[in-house]
PDB file of C-alpha atoms in Angstrom:
ATOM      1  CA  MET A  99      13.522  13.263  -6.686  1.00 43.00           C
ATOM      2  CA  GLY A 100      10.444  15.430  -7.588  1.00 40.00           C
ATOM      3  CA  ASN A 101       9.165  15.409  -4.600  1.00 50.00           C
ATOM      4  CA  SER A 102       5.881  16.016  -5.295  1.00 91.00           C
ATOM      5  CA  TRP A 103       4.683  11.811  -5.184  1.00 97.00           C
ATOM      6  CA  LEU A 104       7.073  10.315  -2.963  1.00 96.00           C
ATOM      7  CA  ARG A 105       9.138  10.696   0.852  1.00 95.00           C
ATOM      8  CA  ARG A 106      11.711   9.885   1.524  1.00 93.00           C
ATOM      9  CA  LEU A 107      10.897   8.542   5.813  1.00 94.00           C
ATOM     10  CA  SER A 108      15.137   6.974   5.815  1.00 84.00           C
ATOM     11  CA  PRO A 109      16.745  10.104   5.507  1.00 72.00           C
ATOM     12  CA  SER A 110      19.581   8.482   7.130  1.00 61.00           C
ATOM     13  CA  ALA A 111      20.087   5.326   4.327  1.00 57.00           C
ATOM     14  CA  GLY A 112      23.270   5.050   2.217  1.00 59.00           C
ATOM     15  CA  ASP A 113      23.876   5.453  -1.127  1.00 64.00           C
ATOM     16  CA  GLY A 114      24.291   1.347  -1.103  1.00 65.00           C
ATOM     17  CA  SER A 115      21.010   0.457   0.929  1.00 81.00           C
ATOM     18  CA  HIS A 116      18.093  -1.015   0.007  1.00 93.00           C
ATOM     19  CA  MET A 117      14.954   0.707  -1.501  1.00 95.00           C
ATOM     20  CA  LEU A 118      11.909   0.206  -0.190  1.00 97.00           C
ATOM     21  CA  PHE A 119       8.569   1.753  -2.006  1.00 98.00           C
ATOM     22  CA  CYS A 120       6.244   1.518   0.376  1.00 98.00           C
ATOM     23  CA  PHE A 121       2.250   2.957  -0.744  1.00 98.00           C
ATOM     24  CA  PRO A 122      -0.799   3.370   1.875  1.00 97.00           C
ATOM     25  CA  HIS A 123      -4.064   2.579   2.684  1.00 95.00           C
ATOM     26  CA  ALA A 124      -7.529   3.396   2.159  1.00 93.00           C
ATOM     27  CA  GLY A 125      -7.099   6.404   3.692  1.00 92.00           C
ATOM     28  CA  GLY A 126      -3.568   7.224   4.998  1.00 92.00           C
ATOM     29  CA  SER A 127      -0.685   9.106   3.846  1.00 94.00           C
ATOM     30  CA  ALA A 128       3.073   8.686   3.325  1.00 96.00           C
ATOM     31  CA  ILE A 129       3.376   9.352   7.222  1.00 95.00           C
ATOM     32  CA  SER A 130       2.210   6.016   8.065  1.00 95.00           C
ATOM     33  CA  PHE A 131       5.866   3.814   7.213  1.00 97.00           C
ATOM     34  CA  GLY A 132       7.357   6.186   9.552  1.00 96.00           C
ATOM     35  CA  PRO A 133       7.453   3.016  12.588  1.00 96.00           C
ATOM     36  CA  LEU A 134       7.812   0.799  10.020  1.00 97.00           C
ATOM     37  CA  ALA A 135      11.455   2.694   8.628  1.00 95.00           C
ATOM     38  CA  LYS A 136      12.576   2.763  11.798  1.00 94.00           C
ATOM     39  CA  CYS A 137      11.919  -0.590  12.191  1.00 94.00           C
ATOM     40  CA  LEU A 138      13.823  -1.812   8.875  1.00 94.00           C
ATOM     41  CA  GLY A 139      16.950   0.826   9.823  1.00 88.00           C
ATOM     42  CA  PRO A 140      20.069   2.782   7.711  1.00 88.00           C
ATOM     43  CA  GLU A 141      20.101  -0.465   5.726  1.00 91.00           C
ATOM     44  CA  TYR A 142      17.423   0.686   3.993  1.00 94.00           C
ATOM     45  CA  ASP A 143      16.622   4.039   2.441  1.00 94.00           C
ATOM     46  CA  VAL A 144      13.116   4.095   2.986  1.00 96.00           C
ATOM     47  CA  VAL A 145      10.255   6.425   0.022  1.00 96.00           C
ATOM     48  CA  ALA A 146       6.606   6.287   1.327  1.00 97.00           C
ATOM     49  CA  VAL A 147       4.003   7.004  -1.977  1.00 98.00           C
ATOM     50  CA  GLN A 148       1.996  10.361  -0.914  1.00 97.00           C
ATOM     51  CA  TYR A 149      -1.540  10.183  -2.257  1.00 97.00           C
ATOM     52  CA  PRO A 150      -3.107  13.581  -4.048  1.00 96.00           C
ATOM     53  CA  GLY A 151      -5.594  15.380  -1.900  1.00 94.00           C
ATOM     54  CA  ARG A 152      -3.849  14.772   2.019  1.00 91.00           C
ATOM     55  CA  GLN A 153      -1.882  16.202   4.537  1.00 91.00           C
ATOM     56  CA  ASP A 154       0.951  17.978   1.880  1.00 92.00           C
ATOM     57  CA  ARG A 155      -0.786  17.741  -0.762  1.00 94.00           C
ATOM     58  CA  ARG A 156      -4.475  18.134   0.191  1.00 91.00           C
ATOM     59  CA  HIS A 157      -5.272  21.339  -1.547  1.00 91.00           C
ATOM     60  CA  GLU A 158      -4.099  18.658  -5.126  1.00 94.00           C
ATOM     61  CA  PRO A 159      -7.938  17.230  -5.849  1.00 95.00           C
ATOM     62  CA  LEU A 160      -8.238  13.327  -4.808  1.00 96.00           C
ATOM     63  CA  VAL A 161      -7.020  10.989  -8.417  1.00 97.00           C
ATOM     64  CA  GLY A 162     -10.646   8.215  -7.891  1.00 93.00           C
ATOM     65  CA  SER A 163     -10.287   5.363  -9.246  1.00 97.00           C
ATOM     66  CA  VAL A 164      -5.946   2.872  -8.740  1.00 97.00           C
ATOM     67  CA  SER A 165      -4.805   2.977 -13.015  1.00 97.00           C
ATOM     68  CA  GLY A 166      -5.241   6.773 -12.222  1.00 97.00           C
ATOM     69  CA  LEU A 167      -3.249   7.136  -9.452  1.00 98.00           C
ATOM     70  CA  VAL A 168      -0.389   4.254 -10.760  1.00 98.00           C
ATOM     71  CA  ASP A 169       0.098   6.955 -13.738  1.00 97.00           C
ATOM     72  CA  GLY A 170       0.588   9.675 -12.083  1.00 97.00           C
ATOM     73  CA  LEU A 171       2.747   8.167  -9.524  1.00 97.00           C
ATOM     74  CA  LEU A 172       5.324   6.336 -12.580  1.00 97.00           C
ATOM     75  CA  PRO A 173       7.560   9.702 -13.182  1.00 96.00           C
ATOM     76  CA  GLU A 174       8.439  10.003 -10.284  1.00 96.00           C
ATOM     77  CA  LEU A 175       8.642   6.393  -9.801  1.00 97.00           C
ATOM     78  CA  ARG A 176      10.549   5.851 -12.747  1.00 96.00           C
ATOM     79  CA  GLU A 177      13.345   8.105 -12.125  1.00 94.00           C
ATOM     80  CA  ALA A 178      13.453   6.658  -8.783  1.00 94.00           C
ATOM     81  CA  VAL A 179      13.639   3.175  -9.444  1.00 95.00           C
ATOM     82  CA  GLU A 180      16.623   4.273 -12.001  1.00 91.00           C
ATOM     83  CA  ASP A 181      18.853   5.398  -9.648  1.00 84.00           C
ATOM     84  CA  ALA A 182      18.615   2.444  -7.308  1.00 89.00           C
ATOM     85  CA  GLU A 183      20.453  -0.474  -7.252  1.00 87.00           C
ATOM     86  CA  ASN A 184      18.044  -3.142  -5.484  1.00 94.00           C
ATOM     87  CA  PHE A 185      14.638  -1.895  -5.180  1.00 97.00           C
ATOM     88  CA  SER A 186      11.787  -3.254  -3.585  1.00 98.00           C
ATOM     89  CA  ILE A 187       7.522  -2.508  -3.281  1.00 98.00           C
ATOM     90  CA  PHE A 188       5.746  -2.882  -0.269  1.00 98.00           C
ATOM     91  CA  GLY A 189       1.259  -2.149  -0.143  1.00 98.00           C
ATOM     92  CA  HIS A 190      -0.942  -1.728   2.522  1.00 97.00           C
ATOM     93  CA  SER A 191      -4.511  -2.756   2.213  1.00 95.00           C
ATOM     94  CA  MET A 192      -5.736  -0.379  -1.272  1.00 95.00           C
ATOM     95  CA  GLY A 193      -1.783   0.536  -1.341  1.00 98.00           C
ATOM     96  CA  SER A 194      -0.899  -3.461  -2.440  1.00 98.00           C
ATOM     97  CA  VAL A 195      -2.981  -3.587  -5.252  1.00 97.00           C
ATOM     98  CA  VAL A 196      -2.060   0.681  -6.906  1.00 98.00           C
ATOM     99  CA  ALA A 197       1.324  -1.262  -6.152  1.00 98.00           C
ATOM    100  CA  PHE A 198       1.228  -4.445  -8.004  1.00 98.00           C
ATOM    101  CA  GLU A 199       0.010  -2.299 -10.695  1.00 98.00           C
ATOM    102  CA  ALA A 200       2.699   0.161 -10.297  1.00 98.00           C
ATOM    103  CA  CYS A 201       5.518  -3.208 -10.197  1.00 98.00           C
ATOM    104  CA  ARG A 202       3.959  -5.000 -13.351  1.00 97.00           C
ATOM    105  CA  ARG A 203       3.704  -1.081 -15.062  1.00 97.00           C
ATOM    106  CA  LEU A 204       7.725  -0.988 -13.914  1.00 97.00           C
ATOM    107  CA  GLU A 205       8.376  -4.321 -15.445  1.00 97.00           C
ATOM    108  CA  HIS A 206       6.528  -3.876 -18.755  1.00 96.00           C
ATOM    109  CA  GLU A 207       7.476  -0.262 -19.025  1.00 94.00           C
ATOM    110  CA  VAL A 208      10.813   0.009 -18.135  1.00 93.00           C
ATOM    111  CA  GLU A 209      12.170  -3.939 -17.356  1.00 94.00           C
ATOM    112  CA  ALA A 210      12.134  -2.871 -13.898  1.00 96.00           C
ATOM    113  CA  ARG A 211      12.077  -5.570 -11.800  1.00 97.00           C
ATOM    114  CA  ALA A 212      11.258  -5.179  -7.733  1.00 98.00           C
ATOM    115  CA  LYS A 213      13.048  -8.100  -5.410  1.00 98.00           C
ATOM    116  CA  VAL A 214      10.177  -8.576  -3.620  1.00 98.00           C
ATOM    117  CA  LEU A 215       6.386  -7.307  -4.126  1.00 98.00           C
ATOM    118  CA  PHE A 216       5.435  -7.051  -0.366  1.00 98.00           C
ATOM    119  CA  ALA A 217       1.132  -7.612  -0.296  1.00 98.00           C
ATOM    120  CA  SER A 218      -0.590  -6.753   2.773  1.00 98.00           C
ATOM    121  CA  GLY A 219      -3.355  -7.122   4.181  1.00 96.00           C
ATOM    122  CA  ARG A 220      -5.448  -7.193   0.677  1.00 95.00           C
ATOM    123  CA  ARG A 221      -6.865 -10.209  -0.920  1.00 94.00           C
ATOM    124  CA  ALA A 222      -5.660 -11.027  -4.234  1.00 94.00           C
ATOM    125  CA  PRO A 223      -5.872  -8.605  -6.807  1.00 93.00           C
ATOM    126  CA  SER A 224      -7.648 -11.047  -9.053  1.00 90.00           C
ATOM    127  CA  ALA A 225     -10.834 -11.670  -6.487  1.00 87.00           C
ATOM    128  CA  ALA A 226     -14.145 -10.569  -5.926  1.00 75.00           C
ATOM    129  CA  LEU A 227     -14.642  -7.986  -3.720  1.00 74.00           C
ATOM    130  CA  PRO A 228     -17.726  -8.007  -0.638  1.00 68.00           C
ATOM    131  CA  GLU A 229     -20.612  -7.462  -2.478  1.00 57.00           C
ATOM    132  CA  LEU A 230     -21.261  -4.513  -0.112  1.00 61.00           C
ATOM    133  CA  ARG A 231     -19.705  -1.725  -1.295  1.00 79.00           C
ATOM    134  CA  MET A 232     -18.421   1.050   1.445  1.00 79.00           C
ATOM    135  CA  HIS A 233     -17.860   3.658  -0.331  1.00 87.00           C
ATOM    136  CA  LEU A 234     -21.570   4.079  -0.816  1.00 79.00           C
ATOM    137  CA  LEU A 235     -22.768   4.096   2.498  1.00 84.00           C
ATOM    138  CA  SER A 236     -23.927   7.196   4.223  1.00 86.00           C
ATOM    139  CA  ASP A 237     -21.568   9.797   5.983  1.00 82.00           C
ATOM    140  CA  ARG A 238     -22.918   8.015   9.952  1.00 88.00           C
ATOM    141  CA  GLU A 239     -21.928   3.788   8.144  1.00 89.00           C
ATOM    142  CA  LEU A 240     -18.655   5.319   6.643  1.00 85.00           C
ATOM    143  CA  GLY A 241     -17.765   7.042   9.883  1.00 86.00           C
ATOM    144  CA  GLU A 242     -19.070   3.857  12.258  1.00 86.00           C
ATOM    145  CA  HIS A 243     -17.180   1.811   9.992  1.00 84.00           C
ATOM    146  CA  LEU A 244     -13.736   3.679  10.241  1.00 84.00           C
ATOM    147  CA  LEU A 245     -14.276   4.006  14.215  1.00 80.00           C
ATOM    148  CA  GLN A 246     -14.654  -0.362  14.102  1.00 79.00           C
ATOM    149  CA  PHE A 247     -12.298  -1.131  11.746  1.00 78.00           C
ATOM    150  CA  GLY A 248      -9.543   0.702  13.531  1.00 73.00           C
ATOM    151  CA  GLY A 249      -6.615   3.267  11.550  1.00 70.00           C
ATOM    152  CA  THR A 250      -8.159   6.701  12.764  1.00 80.00           C
ATOM    153  CA  PRO A 251      -8.133   7.965  15.655  1.00 79.00           C
ATOM    154  CA  ALA A 252     -12.488   8.604  17.016  1.00 83.00           C
ATOM    155  CA  ALA A 253     -11.334  12.033  18.275  1.00 82.00           C
ATOM    156  CA  LEU A 254     -10.644  13.215  14.830  1.00 82.00           C
ATOM    157  CA  LEU A 255     -14.226  11.451  13.413  1.00 82.00           C
ATOM    158  CA  GLU A 256     -15.343  13.258  16.038  1.00 85.00           C
ATOM    159  CA  ASP A 257     -14.794  16.861  14.904  1.00 85.00           C
ATOM    160  CA  PRO A 258     -17.024  17.779  12.075  1.00 85.00           C
ATOM    161  CA  GLU A 259     -13.940  19.879  10.227  1.00 85.00           C
ATOM    162  CA  PHE A 260     -11.823  16.657  10.396  1.00 87.00           C
ATOM    163  CA  ARG A 261     -14.344  14.192  10.197  1.00 89.00           C
ATOM    164  CA  GLN A 262     -16.208  15.740   6.951  1.00 89.00           C
ATOM    165  CA  LEU A 263     -12.485  15.673   5.559  1.00 90.00           C
ATOM    166  CA  ILE A 264     -11.910  12.174   6.400  1.00 90.00           C
ATOM    167  CA  LEU A 265     -14.987  10.694   4.819  1.00 91.00           C
ATOM    168  CA  SER A 266     -14.446  12.509   1.725  1.00 92.00           C
ATOM    169  CA  ILE A 267     -10.664  10.694   1.238  1.00 94.00           C
ATOM    170  CA  VAL A 268     -11.485   7.022   2.792  1.00 93.00           C
ATOM    171  CA  ARG A 269     -15.128   7.789   0.212  1.00 94.00           C
ATOM    172  CA  ASN A 270     -12.880   8.268  -2.408  1.00 95.00           C
ATOM    173  CA  ASP A 271     -10.648   5.786  -2.317  1.00 95.00           C
ATOM    174  CA  TYR A 272     -13.046   3.232  -1.670  1.00 92.00           C
ATOM    175  CA  ARG A 273     -14.661   4.375  -4.475  1.00 93.00           C
ATOM    176  CA  ALA A 274     -11.416   3.681  -6.295  1.00 95.00           C
ATOM    177  CA  ILE A 275     -10.536  -0.157  -4.703  1.00 93.00           C
ATOM    178  CA  GLU A 276     -14.222  -0.791  -5.138  1.00 92.00           C
ATOM    179  CA  THR A 277     -13.643  -0.024  -8.980  1.00 92.00           C
ATOM    180  CA  TYR A 278      -9.979  -1.845  -9.985  1.00 94.00           C
ATOM    181  CA  GLN A 279     -11.018  -4.603 -12.726  1.00 91.00           C
ATOM    182  CA  CYS A 280      -8.268  -7.735 -13.027  1.00 93.00           C
ATOM    183  CA  SER A 281      -7.196 -10.138 -14.657  1.00 91.00           C
ATOM    184  CA  ALA A 282      -6.941 -13.654 -13.571  1.00 91.00           C
ATOM    185  CA  ASP A 283      -3.524 -14.380 -15.016  1.00 94.00           C
ATOM    186  CA  ALA A 284      -2.076 -10.369 -14.819  1.00 96.00           C
ATOM    187  CA  MET A 285       1.439 -10.647 -12.494  1.00 96.00           C
ATOM    188  CA  VAL A 286       3.891  -9.441 -11.959  1.00 98.00           C
ATOM    189  CA  GLY A 287       7.832 -11.257 -12.474  1.00 98.00           C
ATOM    190  CA  SER A 288       9.094 -10.855  -8.709  1.00 98.00           C
ATOM    191  CA  PRO A 289       8.989 -12.323  -6.153  1.00 98.00           C
ATOM    192  CA  ILE A 290       5.013 -11.983  -4.548  1.00 98.00           C
ATOM    193  CA  VAL A 291       4.858 -12.253  -0.285  1.00 98.00           C
ATOM    194  CA  ALA A 292       1.702 -11.392   0.686  1.00 98.00           C
ATOM    195  CA  ILE A 293       1.236 -10.489   5.032  1.00 98.00           C
ATOM    196  CA  VAL A 294      -2.098 -10.723   7.129  1.00 97.00           C
ATOM    197  CA  GLY A 295      -3.576  -9.963   9.752  1.00 97.00           C
ATOM    198  CA  ASP A 296      -5.007 -13.168  11.357  1.00 96.00           C
ATOM    199  CA  ARG A 297      -8.146 -11.712  13.099  1.00 94.00           C
ATOM    200  CA  ASP A 298      -8.195  -9.299   9.726  1.00 93.00           C
ATOM    201  CA  PRO A 299     -12.436  -8.579   9.200  1.00 88.00           C
ATOM    202  CA  ASP A 300     -11.201  -7.710   5.703  1.00 86.00           C
ATOM    203  CA  ALA A 301      -8.847 -10.139   4.612  1.00 91.00           C
ATOM    204  CA  SER A 302      -8.321 -13.940   5.682  1.00 91.00           C
ATOM    205  CA  LEU A 303      -5.165 -16.508   5.046  1.00 92.00           C
ATOM    206  CA  ALA A 304      -6.885 -18.214   2.126  1.00 90.00           C
ATOM    207  CA  GLN A 305      -7.305 -15.169   0.140  1.00 92.00           C
ATOM    208  CA  ILE A 306      -3.873 -13.852   0.257  1.00 95.00           C
ATOM    209  CA  GLU A 307      -2.596 -17.156  -0.514  1.00 95.00           C
ATOM    210  CA  ALA A 308      -4.352 -16.554  -3.924  1.00 95.00           C
ATOM    211  CA  TRP A 309      -1.925 -13.740  -4.043  1.00 97.00           C
ATOM    212  CA  GLY A 310       0.826 -16.185  -5.265  1.00 97.00           C
ATOM    213  CA  SER A 311      -0.866 -16.805  -8.597  1.00 96.00           C
ATOM    214  CA  HIS A 312      -0.235 -14.018  -9.697  1.00 98.00           C
ATOM    215  CA  THR A 313       3.419 -13.946  -9.494  1.00 98.00           C
ATOM    216  CA  SER A 314       5.871 -16.780 -11.989  1.00 97.00           C
ATOM    217  CA  GLY A 315       8.012 -16.360  -9.292  1.00 97.00           C
ATOM    218  CA  SER A 316       8.631 -17.222  -5.688  1.00 97.00           C
ATOM    219  CA  PHE A 317       5.663 -16.853  -3.337  1.00 98.00           C
ATOM    220  CA  ALA A 318       4.870 -17.027   0.474  1.00 98.00           C
ATOM    221  CA  ALA A 319       2.711 -15.732   2.817  1.00 98.00           C
ATOM    222  CA  GLN A 320       2.437 -15.427   6.289  1.00 97.00           C
ATOM    223  CA  PRO A 321      -0.425 -14.295   9.345  1.00 97.00           C
ATOM    224  CA  PHE A 322       0.591 -11.970  12.005  1.00 98.00           C
ATOM    225  CA  PRO A 323      -1.452 -11.710  14.866  1.00 97.00           C
ATOM    226  CA  GLY A 324      -3.779  -8.694  14.923  1.00 95.00           C
ATOM    227  CA  GLY A 325      -6.363  -7.205  12.687  1.00 93.00           C
ATOM    228  CA  HIS A 326      -6.283  -4.758  10.145  1.00 92.00           C
ATOM    229  CA  PHE A 327      -3.608  -2.717  11.432  1.00 93.00           C
ATOM    230  CA  PHE A 328      -1.247  -5.617  12.570  1.00 96.00           C
ATOM    231  CA  ILE A 329       1.642  -3.391  11.302  1.00 96.00           C
ATOM    232  CA  ASP A 330       1.527  -1.201  13.886  1.00 92.00           C
ATOM    233  CA  ALA A 331       1.483  -4.302  17.346  1.00 94.00           C
ATOM    234  CA  ASN A 332       3.954  -6.360  14.248  1.00 97.00           C
ATOM    235  CA  CYS A 333       6.758  -3.898  13.812  1.00 97.00           C
ATOM    236  CA  GLN A 334      10.035  -5.422  14.575  1.00 97.00           C
ATOM    237  CA  ALA A 335       8.522  -8.929  13.223  1.00 98.00           C
ATOM    238  CA  VAL A 336       7.158  -7.673  10.316  1.00 98.00           C
ATOM    239  CA  GLY A 337      10.601  -5.450   9.444  1.00 97.00           C
ATOM    240  CA  GLN A 338      12.601  -8.783   9.970  1.00 98.00           C
ATOM    241  CA  LEU A 339       9.670 -10.834   6.956  1.00 98.00           C
ATOM    242  CA  ILE A 340      11.486  -8.071   4.643  1.00 98.00           C
ATOM    243  CA  ARG A 341      14.461  -8.398   6.069  1.00 97.00           C
ATOM    244  CA  ASP A 342      15.259 -12.294   5.673  1.00 97.00           C
ATOM    245  CA  HIS A 343      13.044 -11.702   2.053  1.00 98.00           C
ATOM    246  CA  CYS A 344      14.710  -9.831   0.349  1.00 97.00           C
ATOM    247  CA  ALA A 345      18.342 -10.725   1.402  1.00 95.00           C
ATOM    248  CA  ARG A 346      17.337 -13.988   0.315  1.00 95.00           C
ATOM    249  CA  ALA A 347      15.990 -12.021  -3.295  1.00 96.00           C
ATOM    250  CA  LEU A 348      19.470 -11.066  -3.239  1.00 92.00           C
ATOM    251  CA  SER A 349      21.348 -14.166  -3.029  1.00 90.00           C
ATOM    252  CA  VAL A 350      19.555 -15.624  -5.790  1.00 81.00           C
TER     253      VAL A 350
END
């Protein structure tokens, strides 16, 4: 698969495995889904999206819009799903919205439908954003926010070079999500499963339940203990949820 946007995290996956495409959070990278790939095991071929401007793509310019990310990714994603017997899509935080838009494009352009779209740690696409725009914060304020939010090691933010790199990527990604607009009637045909940490300051169970209005298929919502990065502490449980819902979709 072209190896520009997609990274395979499950090298032992067999030809008959279920492909799971994973979309990272703001500031995140493909490798963040490594633990989830291990939890899912060889029945799942986990392929994660690597956004430009980070890790092995650090010399490429950042993409500052959700539509731009989907435009860049889609050619490789289309090629990958054409080779997959069954596939599902998982997005966390900002990645949930990028995943949703990618699902819509796949359905409309090549009639490829994910068995399940998993939306994690993100309010519904058409939900109003908080009045505070994170991408407009000062470097100091944005750094403090990242420390409180979790997911970014404090030691990296204390190093001037890494701090500047992290802040520039996160600011770009927040700008992308905070300028994104979605109509209330935008939807996919794939079933949607929305999950959230029960102490997530950025999304509540009530807010993720609004994802149900964005699918013509079935919908389920489930909380897990933890904050915004609840997957880290609930990897096995999240993996089981993925297995359960994918198996249900395949049996229909």
